[in-house]
């Protein structure tokens, strides 16, 4: 059987499409209070959501263009609170995907092998026909072990280069 290129592009969200600073909550003024649980819920949630820096404009632009040529999905390790916040803060990002696979809804998370098998089954394509973009090497290795084509993303240039290799030059 002859391969005709990727069928679906699957993107991680944090650091691949949305810039995040996972250290931000530890710089939050209420960290000590939060750990002692005497801060109110609003302050705890504000600290927790301080990780969001902004969308990675170059990658979002490539994603919008790519989506006109091939299905694009998102696979993110997230929770209910973060999903609500990032989808409200970055509606253009949320609307850039044909489907979003969120760990809290699936009951599994990257780098578990099963998450990649689940996504492949859900979108109805062979794992080999999925190109997965993620910033964590552990997730890349797990995706590759599950037969996905995996791209380690450190900058938008990594996304651009991979898209060019697959014939989807932005």
Coordinates of N, CA, C and O in Angstrom, one line a residue:
X1 N 0.8 -1.2 0.0 CA 0.0 0.0 0.0 C 0.9 1.2 0.0 O 1.8 1.4 0.8
X2 N 0.6 2.2 -0.9 CA 1.4 3.4 -1.0 C 0.9 4.5 -0.1 O -0.3 4.7 0.0
X3 N 1.8 5.1 0.6 CA 1.4 6.2 1.6 C 1.3 7.5 0.8 O 2.2 7.8 0.0
X4 N 0.3 8.3 1.1 CA 0.1 9.5 0.4 C 0.2 10.7 1.3 O -0.4 11.8 1.0
X5 N 1.0 10.6 2.3 CA 1.2 11.7 3.3 C 0.2 11.7 4.4 O -0.6 10.8 4.5
X6 N 0.4 12.6 5.3 CA -0.5 12.6 6.5 C -1.9 12.9 6.2 O -2.2 13.6 5.3
X7 N -2.8 12.3 7.0 CA -4.2 12.5 6.9 C -4.7 13.5 7.9 O -5.6 14.3 7.6
X8 N -4.1 13.5 9.1 CA -4.6 14.4 10.2 C -3.3 14.9 10.9 O -2.3 14.2 11.1
X9 N -3.4 16.2 11.3 CA -2.4 16.8 12.1 C -2.9 17.0 13.5 O -4.0 17.5 13.7
X10 N -2.1 16.6 14.5 CA -2.5 16.6 15.9 C -1.5 17.4 16.7 O -0.3 17.1 16.6
X11 N -2.0 18.4 17.3 CA -1.1 19.4 18.0 C -1.4 19.3 19.5 O -2.5 19.3 20.0
X12 N -0.3 19.4 20.3 CA -0.3 19.7 21.7 C -0.7 21.1 21.8 O -0.4 21.9 20.9
X13 N -1.2 21.6 22.9 CA -1.6 23.0 23.1 C -0.5 23.8 23.7 O 0.1 24.7 23.1
X14 N -0.1 23.4 24.9 CA 0.9 24.2 25.7 C 2.3 24.1 25.1 O 2.8 23.1 24.9
X15 N 2.8 25.3 24.8 CA 4.2 25.5 24.2 C 4.3 25.1 22.8 O 5.3 25.3 22.2
X16 N 3.2 24.6 22.2 CA 3.2 24.3 20.8 C 2.3 25.3 20.1 O 2.7 25.8 19.0
X17 N 1.2 25.6 20.7 CA 0.2 26.6 20.1 C 0.0 27.8 21.0 O -0.2 28.9 20.5
X18 N 0.0 27.5 22.3 CA -0.2 28.6 23.3 C 1.1 28.6 24.1 O 1.5 27.6 24.6
X19 N 1.7 29.8 24.3 CA 2.8 30.0 25.1 C 2.4 29.9 26.6 O 1.5 30.6 27.0
X20 N 3.1 29.1 27.3 CA 2.8 29.0 28.8 C 4.0 29.1 29.6 O 5.1 28.8 29.1
X21 N 3.8 29.5 30.8 CA 4.9 29.6 31.8 C 4.5 28.8 33.0 O 3.8 29.3 33.9
X22 N 5.0 27.6 33.0 CA 4.6 26.7 34.1 C 5.1 27.1 35.5 O 4.7 26.6 36.5
X23 N 6.1 28.0 35.5 CA 6.7 28.5 36.7 C 5.9 29.6 37.3 O 6.1 30.0 38.5
X24 N 5.0 30.2 36.5 CA 4.2 31.4 37.0 C 3.5 31.2 38.3 O 3.5 32.0 39.2
X25 N 2.8 30.0 38.5 CA 2.1 29.9 39.7 C 3.0 29.8 41.0 O 2.6 30.2 42.0
X26 N 4.2 29.4 40.8 CA 5.1 29.4 41.9 C 5.6 30.8 42.3 O 6.1 31.0 43.4
X27 N 5.5 31.8 41.4 CA 5.8 33.2 41.6 C 4.6 33.9 42.2 O 4.7 35.1 42.6
X28 N 3.4 33.3 42.2 CA 2.2 33.9 42.6 C 2.2 34.2 44.1 O 2.7 33.4 44.9
X29 N 1.8 35.4 44.5 CA 1.8 35.9 45.9 C 1.1 35.0 46.9 O 1.5 34.9 48.1
X30 N 0.2 34.3 46.4 CA -0.6 33.4 47.3 C -0.2 32.0 47.4 O -0.9 31.1 47.9
X31 N 1.0 31.7 46.9 CA 1.4 30.3 46.8 C 1.4 29.6 48.2 O 0.9 28.5 48.4
X32 N 2.0 30.3 49.1 CA 2.1 29.7 50.5 C 0.7 29.6 51.1 O 0.3 28.5 51.7
X33 N -0.2 30.6 50.8 CA -1.6 30.5 51.3 C -2.3 29.3 50.6 O -3.1 28.6 51.2
X34 N -2.1 29.2 49.3 CA -2.7 28.2 48.6 C -2.3 26.8 49.1 O -3.2 25.9 49.3
X35 N -1.1 26.6 49.4 CA -0.6 25.3 49.9 C -1.3 25.0 51.3 O -1.5 23.9 51.6
X36 N -1.5 26.1 52.1 CA -2.2 25.9 53.4 C -3.7 25.9 53.2 O -4.4 25.8 54.2
X37 N -4.2 26.2 52.0 CA -5.6 26.1 51.7 C -6.4 27.2 52.4 O -7.6 27.0 52.7
X38 N -5.8 28.3 52.8 CA -6.5 29.4 53.4 C -6.8 30.6 52.5 O -7.3 31.6 52.9
X39 N -6.4 30.4 51.2 CA -6.8 31.4 50.2 C -8.1 31.1 49.7 O -8.6 29.9 49.6
X40 N -8.9 32.1 49.2 CA -10.2 31.8 48.6 C -10.0 31.2 47.2 O -9.0 31.3 46.6
X41 N -11.1 30.5 46.8 CA -11.1 29.8 45.5 C -10.7 30.7 44.4 O -9.9 30.3 43.5
X42 N -11.2 31.9 44.3 CA -10.8 32.8 43.2 C -9.3 33.1 43.1 O -8.8 33.1 42.0
X43 N -8.7 33.3 44.3 CA -7.2 33.5 44.3 C -6.4 32.3 43.8 O -5.5 32.4 43.1
X44 N -6.9 31.1 44.3 CA -6.2 29.9 43.9 C -6.3 29.7 42.4 O -5.4 29.4 41.7
X45 N -7.6 29.9 41.9 CA -7.8 29.7 40.4 C -7.0 30.7 39.6 O -6.4 30.4 38.6
X46 N -6.9 32.0 40.1 CA -6.1 33.0 39.4 C -4.6 32.6 39.4 O -4.0 32.8 38.3
X47 N -4.1 32.1 40.4 CA -2.7 31.7 40.5 C -2.5 30.5 39.5 O -1.5 30.4 38.8
X48 N -3.4 29.6 39.6 CA -3.3 28.4 38.8 C -3.3 28.7 37.3 O -2.7 28.1 36.5
X49 N -4.1 29.7 36.9 CA -4.3 30.1 35.5 C -3.3 31.2 35.1 O -3.3 31.6 33.9
X50 N -2.4 31.5 35.9 CA -1.4 32.5 35.5 C -0.3 32.0 34.6 O 0.6 32.7 34.1
X51 N -0.4 30.7 34.2 CA 0.6 30.1 33.3 C 0.4 30.6 31.9 O 1.4 30.5 31.1
X52 N -0.7 31.1 31.5 CA -1.0 31.5 30.1 C -0.3 32.8 29.7 O -0.6 33.9 30.3
X53 N 0.6 32.8 28.8 CA 1.3 33.9 28.3 C 0.6 34.5 27.1 O 0.4 35.7 27.0
X54 N 0.3 33.7 26.1 CA -0.4 34.2 24.9 C -0.3 33.1 23.9 O 0.4 32.2 24.0
X55 N -1.1 33.3 22.8 CA -1.0 32.4 21.7 C 0.3 32.6 20.9 O 0.9 33.7 20.9
X56 N 0.8 31.5 20.3 CA 2.0 31.6 19.5 C 1.5 32.0 18.1 O 1.1 31.1 17.3
X57 N 1.5 33.3 17.8 CA 0.8 33.8 16.6 C 1.3 33.1 15.3 O 0.4 32.8 14.4
X58 N 2.6 32.9 15.2 CA 3.1 32.2 13.9 C 2.5 30.8 13.8 O 2.1 30.4 12.7
X59 N 2.5 30.1 14.9 CA 1.9 28.7 14.8 C 0.4 28.7 14.6 O -0.1 27.9 13.8
X60 N -0.3 29.6 15.2 CA -1.7 29.7 15.0 C -2.0 30.1 13.5 O -2.9 29.5 12.9
X61 N -1.2 31.0 12.9 CA -1.4 31.3 11.5 C -1.2 30.1 10.6 O -2.0 29.8 9.7
X62 N -0.1 29.3 10.9 CA 0.1 28.1 10.1 C -1.0 27.1 10.3 O -1.4 26.5 9.3
X63 N -1.5 27.0 11.5 CA -2.6 26.1 11.8 C -3.8 26.4 11.0 O -4.5 25.6 10.5
X64 N -4.2 27.7 11.0 CA -5.4 28.2 10.3 C -5.2 27.8 8.8 O -6.2 27.3 8.1
X65 N -4.0 28.1 8.2 CA -3.8 27.7 6.8 C -3.8 26.2 6.6 O -4.5 25.7 5.6
X66 N -3.2 25.5 7.5 CA -3.2 24.0 7.3 C -4.6 23.4 7.4 O -4.9 22.5 6.7
X67 N -5.4 24.0 8.3 CA -6.7 23.4 8.5 C -7.6 23.5 7.2 O -8.5 22.7 7.0
X68 N -7.2 24.4 6.3 CA -8.0 24.5 5.0 C -7.6 23.4 4.1 O -8.2 23.1 3.1
X69 N -6.5 22.7 4.4 CA -5.9 21.6 3.6 C -6.1 20.2 4.2 O -6.1 19.2 3.5
X70 N -6.2 20.1 5.5 CA -6.2 18.8 6.2 C -6.8 19.0 7.6 O -6.7 20.1 8.2
X71 N -7.5 18.0 8.1 CA -8.0 18.1 9.5 C -6.9 18.3 10.5 O -5.8 17.7 10.4
X72 N -7.2 19.1 11.5 CA -6.3 19.4 12.6 C -7.0 19.2 13.9 O -8.2 19.7 14.1
X73 N -6.4 18.5 14.8 CA -7.0 18.2 16.1 C -6.0 18.6 17.1 O -4.8 18.9 16.9
X74 N -6.5 18.7 18.4 CA -5.7 19.1 19.5 C -5.7 17.9 20.5 O -6.8 17.3 20.7
X75 N -4.6 17.6 21.1 CA -4.5 16.6 22.2 C -3.7 17.3 23.3 O -2.6 17.6 23.2
X76 N -4.5 17.6 24.4 CA -3.9 18.4 25.5 C -4.1 17.7 26.8 O -5.2 17.2 27.1
X77 N -3.1 17.7 27.7 CA -3.3 17.4 29.1 C -3.8 18.6 29.8 O -3.1 19.6 29.9
X78 N -5.0 18.5 30.2 CA -5.6 19.7 30.8 C -6.6 19.3 31.9 O -6.7 18.1 32.2
X79 N -7.3 20.2 32.4 CA -8.4 20.0 33.4 C -9.5 20.9 33.1 O -9.4 21.8 32.2
X80 N -10.6 20.8 33.8 CA -11.8 21.6 33.5 C -11.5 23.1 33.6 O -11.9 23.8 32.8
X81 N -10.8 23.5 34.7 CA -10.6 24.9 34.9 C -9.7 25.5 33.8 O -10.0 26.5 33.2
X82 N -8.6 24.8 33.5 CA -7.7 25.3 32.5 C -8.4 25.3 31.1 O -8.2 26.2 30.3
X83 N -9.2 24.3 30.8 CA -9.8 24.2 29.5 C -10.8 25.4 29.3 O -10.9 26.0 28.3
X84 N -11.5 25.7 30.4 CA -12.4 26.9 30.3 C -11.7 28.2 30.1 O -12.0 29.0 29.3
X85 N -10.5 28.3 30.8 CA -9.8 29.5 30.7 C -9.1 29.7 29.4 O -9.3 30.7 28.7
X86 N -8.4 28.7 28.9 CA -7.7 28.9 27.6 C -8.7 29.0 26.4 O -8.4 29.7 25.5
X87 N -9.8 28.3 26.5 CA -10.7 28.4 25.4 C -11.4 29.8 25.4 O -11.7 30.3 24.3
X88 N -11.5 30.5 26.5 CA -12.0 31.8 26.6 C -11.0 32.9 26.3 O -11.2 33.9 25.6
X89 N -9.7 32.7 26.8 CA -8.6 33.6 26.5 C -8.2 33.6 25.0 O -7.8 34.6 24.5
X90 N -8.3 32.4 24.4 CA -7.7 32.2 23.1 C -8.8 31.5 22.2 O -8.6 30.4 21.7
X91 N -9.9 32.2 21.9 CA -10.9 31.6 21.1 C -10.5 31.2 19.7 O -10.9 30.2 19.1
X92 N -9.5 32.0 19.1 CA -9.0 31.7 17.8 C -8.3 30.4 17.8 O -8.3 29.6 16.8
X93 N -7.6 30.1 18.9 CA -6.9 28.8 19.0 C -7.9 27.7 19.1 O -7.9 26.7 18.4
X94 N -8.9 27.8 20.0 CA -9.9 26.8 20.2 C -10.6 26.5 18.9 O -11.0 25.4 18.6
X95 N -10.9 27.6 18.1 CA -11.6 27.4 16.9 C -10.8 26.9 15.7 O -11.3 26.7 14.6
X96 N -9.5 26.8 15.9 CA -8.6 26.3 14.9 C -8.5 24.8 14.7 O -7.9 24.3 13.8
X97 N -9.2 24.1 15.6 CA -9.2 22.7 15.6 C -10.5 22.1 15.2 O -11.6 22.6 15.6
X98 N -10.5 21.0 14.4 CA -11.7 20.2 14.1 C -12.2 19.5 15.3 O -13.4 19.2 15.4
X99 N -11.3 19.1 16.2 CA -11.6 18.3 17.4 C -10.6 18.5 18.4 O -9.4 18.6 18.1
X100 N -11.0 18.6 19.7 CA -10.1 18.8 20.8 C -10.2 17.5 21.7 O -11.3 17.2 22.1
X101 N -9.1 16.9 22.0 CA -9.0 15.7 22.9 C -8.4 16.2 24.2 O -7.2 16.5 24.2
X102 N -9.2 16.3 25.2 CA -8.7 16.8 26.5 C -8.6 15.7 27.5 O -9.5 14.9 27.6
X103 N -7.4 15.6 28.2 CA -7.2 14.5 29.0 C -8.2 14.3 30.1 O -8.6 13.2 30.4
X104 N -8.8 15.4 30.7 CA -9.8 15.2 31.7 C -11.1 14.6 31.2 O -11.8 14.0 32.0
X105 N -11.3 14.8 29.9 CA -12.5 14.2 29.3 C -12.3 12.7 28.9 O -13.2 11.9 29.0
X106 N -11.1 12.4 28.6 CA -10.8 11.0 28.1 C -10.4 10.1 29.2 O -10.5 8.9 29.1
X107 N -10.0 10.7 30.4 CA -9.6 9.8 31.5 C -8.2 9.2 31.3 O -7.9 8.2 31.9
X108 N -7.4 9.8 30.4 CA -6.1 9.4 30.2 C -5.3 10.6 29.7 O -5.9 11.6 29.2
X109 N -4.0 10.5 29.8 CA -3.1 11.6 29.4 C -1.8 11.2 28.8 O -1.4 10.0 28.9
X110 N -1.2 12.1 28.0 CA 0.1 11.9 27.4 C 1.1 11.7 28.6 O 0.9 12.4 29.6
X111 N 2.0 10.9 28.5 CA 2.5 10.1 27.4 C 2.0 8.7 27.4 O 2.5 7.9 26.7
X112 N 0.9 8.4 28.1 CA 0.3 7.1 28.0 C 0.1 6.6 26.6 O -0.5 7.3 25.8
X113 N 0.5 5.5 26.3 CA 0.3 4.9 24.9 C -1.1 4.9 24.5 O -1.5 5.2 23.4
X114 N -2.0 4.5 25.4 CA -3.4 4.4 25.1 C -4.1 5.7 24.6 O -5.0 5.6 23.9
X115 N -3.5 6.8 25.0 CA -4.1 8.1 24.6 C -4.0 8.2 23.0 O -4.9 8.7 22.4
X116 N -2.9 7.8 22.5 CA -2.6 7.9 21.1 C -3.5 6.9 20.3 O -4.0 7.2 19.2
X117 N -3.6 5.7 20.9 CA -4.5 4.7 20.3 C -6.0 5.2 20.3 O -6.7 5.0 19.3
X118 N -6.4 5.8 21.4 CA -7.7 6.3 21.5 C -8.0 7.4 20.4 O -9.0 7.4 19.8
X119 N -7.1 8.3 20.3 CA -7.3 9.4 19.3 C -7.4 8.8 17.9 O -8.2 9.2 17.1
X120 N -6.5 7.9 17.6 CA -6.5 7.3 16.2 C -7.9 6.6 16.0 O -8.4 6.8 14.9
X121 N -8.4 5.9 16.9 CA -9.7 5.2 16.8 C -10.8 6.3 16.6 O -11.7 6.1 15.8
X122 N -10.7 7.3 17.5 CA -11.8 8.3 17.5 C -11.9 9.1 16.1 O -13.0 9.4 15.7
X123 N -10.7 9.4 15.6 CA -10.8 10.1 14.3 C -10.8 9.2 13.1 O -11.0 9.7 12.0
X124 N -10.7 7.9 13.3 CA -10.9 6.9 12.3 C -9.8 6.9 11.2 O -10.1 6.6 10.1
X125 N -8.5 7.1 11.6 CA -7.4 7.0 10.7 C -6.3 6.2 11.4 O -6.2 6.1 12.6
X126 N -5.5 5.5 10.6 CA -4.4 4.8 11.1 C -3.4 5.7 11.7 O -3.2 6.8 11.3
X127 N -2.8 5.2 12.8 CA -1.8 6.0 13.5 C -0.7 6.6 12.6 O -0.3 7.7 12.8
X128 N -0.3 5.8 11.7 CA 0.8 6.2 10.8 C 0.4 7.4 9.9 O 1.3 8.1 9.4
X129 N -0.9 7.7 9.8 CA -1.4 8.8 9.0 C -1.5 10.1 9.9 O -2.1 11.1 9.4
X130 N -1.1 10.1 11.1 CA -1.3 11.2 12.0 C 0.1 11.8 12.3 O 1.1 11.1 12.6
X131 N 0.2 13.1 12.1 CA 1.5 13.8 12.5 C 1.2 14.6 13.8 O 0.3 15.4 13.8
X132 N 2.0 14.3 14.8 CA 1.8 14.8 16.1 C 2.9 15.8 16.5 O 4.1 15.5 16.4
X133 N 2.5 17.0 16.9 CA 3.4 18.1 17.3 C 3.3 18.3 18.8 O 2.2 18.5 19.4
X134 N 4.5 18.2 19.5 CA 4.5 18.4 21.0 C 5.8 18.9 21.4 O 6.8 18.6 20.8
X135 N 5.8 19.6 22.6 CA 7.1 20.1 23.1 C 7.8 19.2 24.0 O 9.0 19.4 24.3
X136 N 7.1 18.2 24.5 CA 7.8 17.3 25.5 C 8.3 16.0 24.8 O 7.5 15.3 24.1
X137 N 9.6 15.8 24.9 CA 10.2 14.7 24.2 C 9.6 13.3 24.7 O 9.4 12.4 23.8
X138 N 9.2 13.2 25.9 CA 8.6 12.0 26.4 C 7.3 11.7 25.6 O 7.0 10.5 25.3
X139 N 6.5 12.7 25.3 CA 5.3 12.6 24.6 C 5.6 12.2 23.1 O 4.9 11.4 22.5
X140 N 6.6 12.8 22.6 CA 7.1 12.5 21.2 C 7.5 11.0 21.1 O 7.1 10.3 20.1
X141 N 8.3 10.5 22.0 CA 8.7 9.1 22.0 C 7.5 8.2 22.1 O 7.5 7.2 21.4
X142 N 6.6 8.5 23.0 CA 5.4 7.7 23.2 C 4.6 7.6 21.9 O 4.1 6.6 21.5
X143 N 4.4 8.8 21.3 CA 3.6 8.9 20.1 C 4.3 8.1 19.0 O 3.6 7.3 18.2
X144 N 5.6 8.2 18.8 CA 6.3 7.4 17.8 C 6.2 5.9 18.1 O 6.0 5.1 17.1
X145 N 6.2 5.5 19.4 CA 6.1 4.1 19.7 C 4.7 3.6 19.3 O 4.5 2.4 19.1
X146 N 3.7 4.5 19.3 CA 2.3 4.2 18.9 C 2.1 4.3 17.4 O 1.0 4.3 16.9
X147 N 3.2 4.5 16.7 CA 3.2 4.6 15.2 C 2.8 5.9 14.6 O 2.6 6.0 13.4
X148 N 2.6 7.0 15.4 CA 2.4 8.3 14.9 C 3.7 8.9 14.4 O 4.8 8.5 14.9
X149 N 3.6 9.8 13.4 CA 4.8 10.6 13.0 C 4.8 11.7 14.0 O 3.9 12.5 14.1
X150 N 5.9 11.9 14.7 CA 6.0 12.8 15.8 C 7.1 13.9 15.5 O 8.2 13.6 15.1
X151 N 6.7 15.1 15.9 CA 7.6 16.3 15.6 C 7.8 17.0 17.0 O 6.8 17.4 17.6
X152 N 9.1 17.1 17.4 CA 9.4 17.8 18.6 C 9.4 19.3 18.4 O 10.2 19.8 17.5
X153 N 8.5 20.0 19.0 CA 8.4 21.4 18.8 C 9.1 22.2 19.9 O 8.7 22.1 21.1
X154 N 10.0 23.0 19.5 CA 10.7 24.0 20.4 C 10.4 25.4 20.0 O 10.3 26.3 20.9
X155 N 10.2 25.6 18.7 CA 9.8 26.9 18.2 C 8.9 26.8 17.0 O 8.8 25.7 16.5
X156 N 8.2 27.8 16.6 CA 7.4 27.7 15.4 C 8.2 27.2 14.2 O 7.6 26.6 13.3
X157 N 9.4 27.5 14.1 CA 10.3 27.0 13.0 C 10.2 25.5 12.9 O 10.2 25.0 11.8
X158 N 10.1 24.8 14.0 CA 10.0 23.3 13.9 C 8.7 22.9 13.3 O 8.7 21.9 12.5
X159 N 7.6 23.6 13.6 CA 6.3 23.3 12.9 C 6.4 23.6 11.4 O 6.0 22.8 10.6
X160 N 7.0 24.8 11.1 CA 7.1 25.2 9.7 C 7.9 24.2 8.9 O 7.6 23.8 7.8
X161 N 9.0 23.8 9.4 CA 9.9 22.8 8.8 C 9.2 21.5 8.5 O 9.3 20.9 7.4
X162 N 8.5 21.0 9.6 CA 7.8 19.7 9.4 C 6.7 19.8 8.4 O 6.6 18.9 7.5
X163 N 6.0 20.9 8.4 CA 4.9 21.0 7.4 C 5.5 21.1 6.0 O 4.9 20.5 5.1
X164 N 6.6 21.7 5.8 CA 7.3 21.7 4.5 C 7.7 20.3 4.1 O 7.5 19.9 2.9
X165 N 8.2 19.5 5.0 CA 8.6 18.2 4.7 C 7.4 17.3 4.3 O 7.5 16.5 3.3
X166 N 6.3 17.6 4.9 CA 5.1 16.8 4.6 C 4.3 17.4 3.4 O 3.2 16.9 3.0
X167 N 4.9 18.4 2.8 CA 4.3 19.0 1.6 C 3.2 20.0 1.9 O 2.4 20.3 1.0
X168 N 3.2 20.5 3.1 CA 2.2 21.5 3.4 C 2.9 22.8 3.8 O 2.6 23.4 4.8
X169 N 3.8 23.3 3.0 CA 4.6 24.5 3.3 C 3.7 25.7 3.5 O 2.8 25.9 2.7
X170 N 3.9 26.3 4.7 CA 3.0 27.5 4.9 C 3.4 28.7 4.0 O 4.4 28.8 3.5

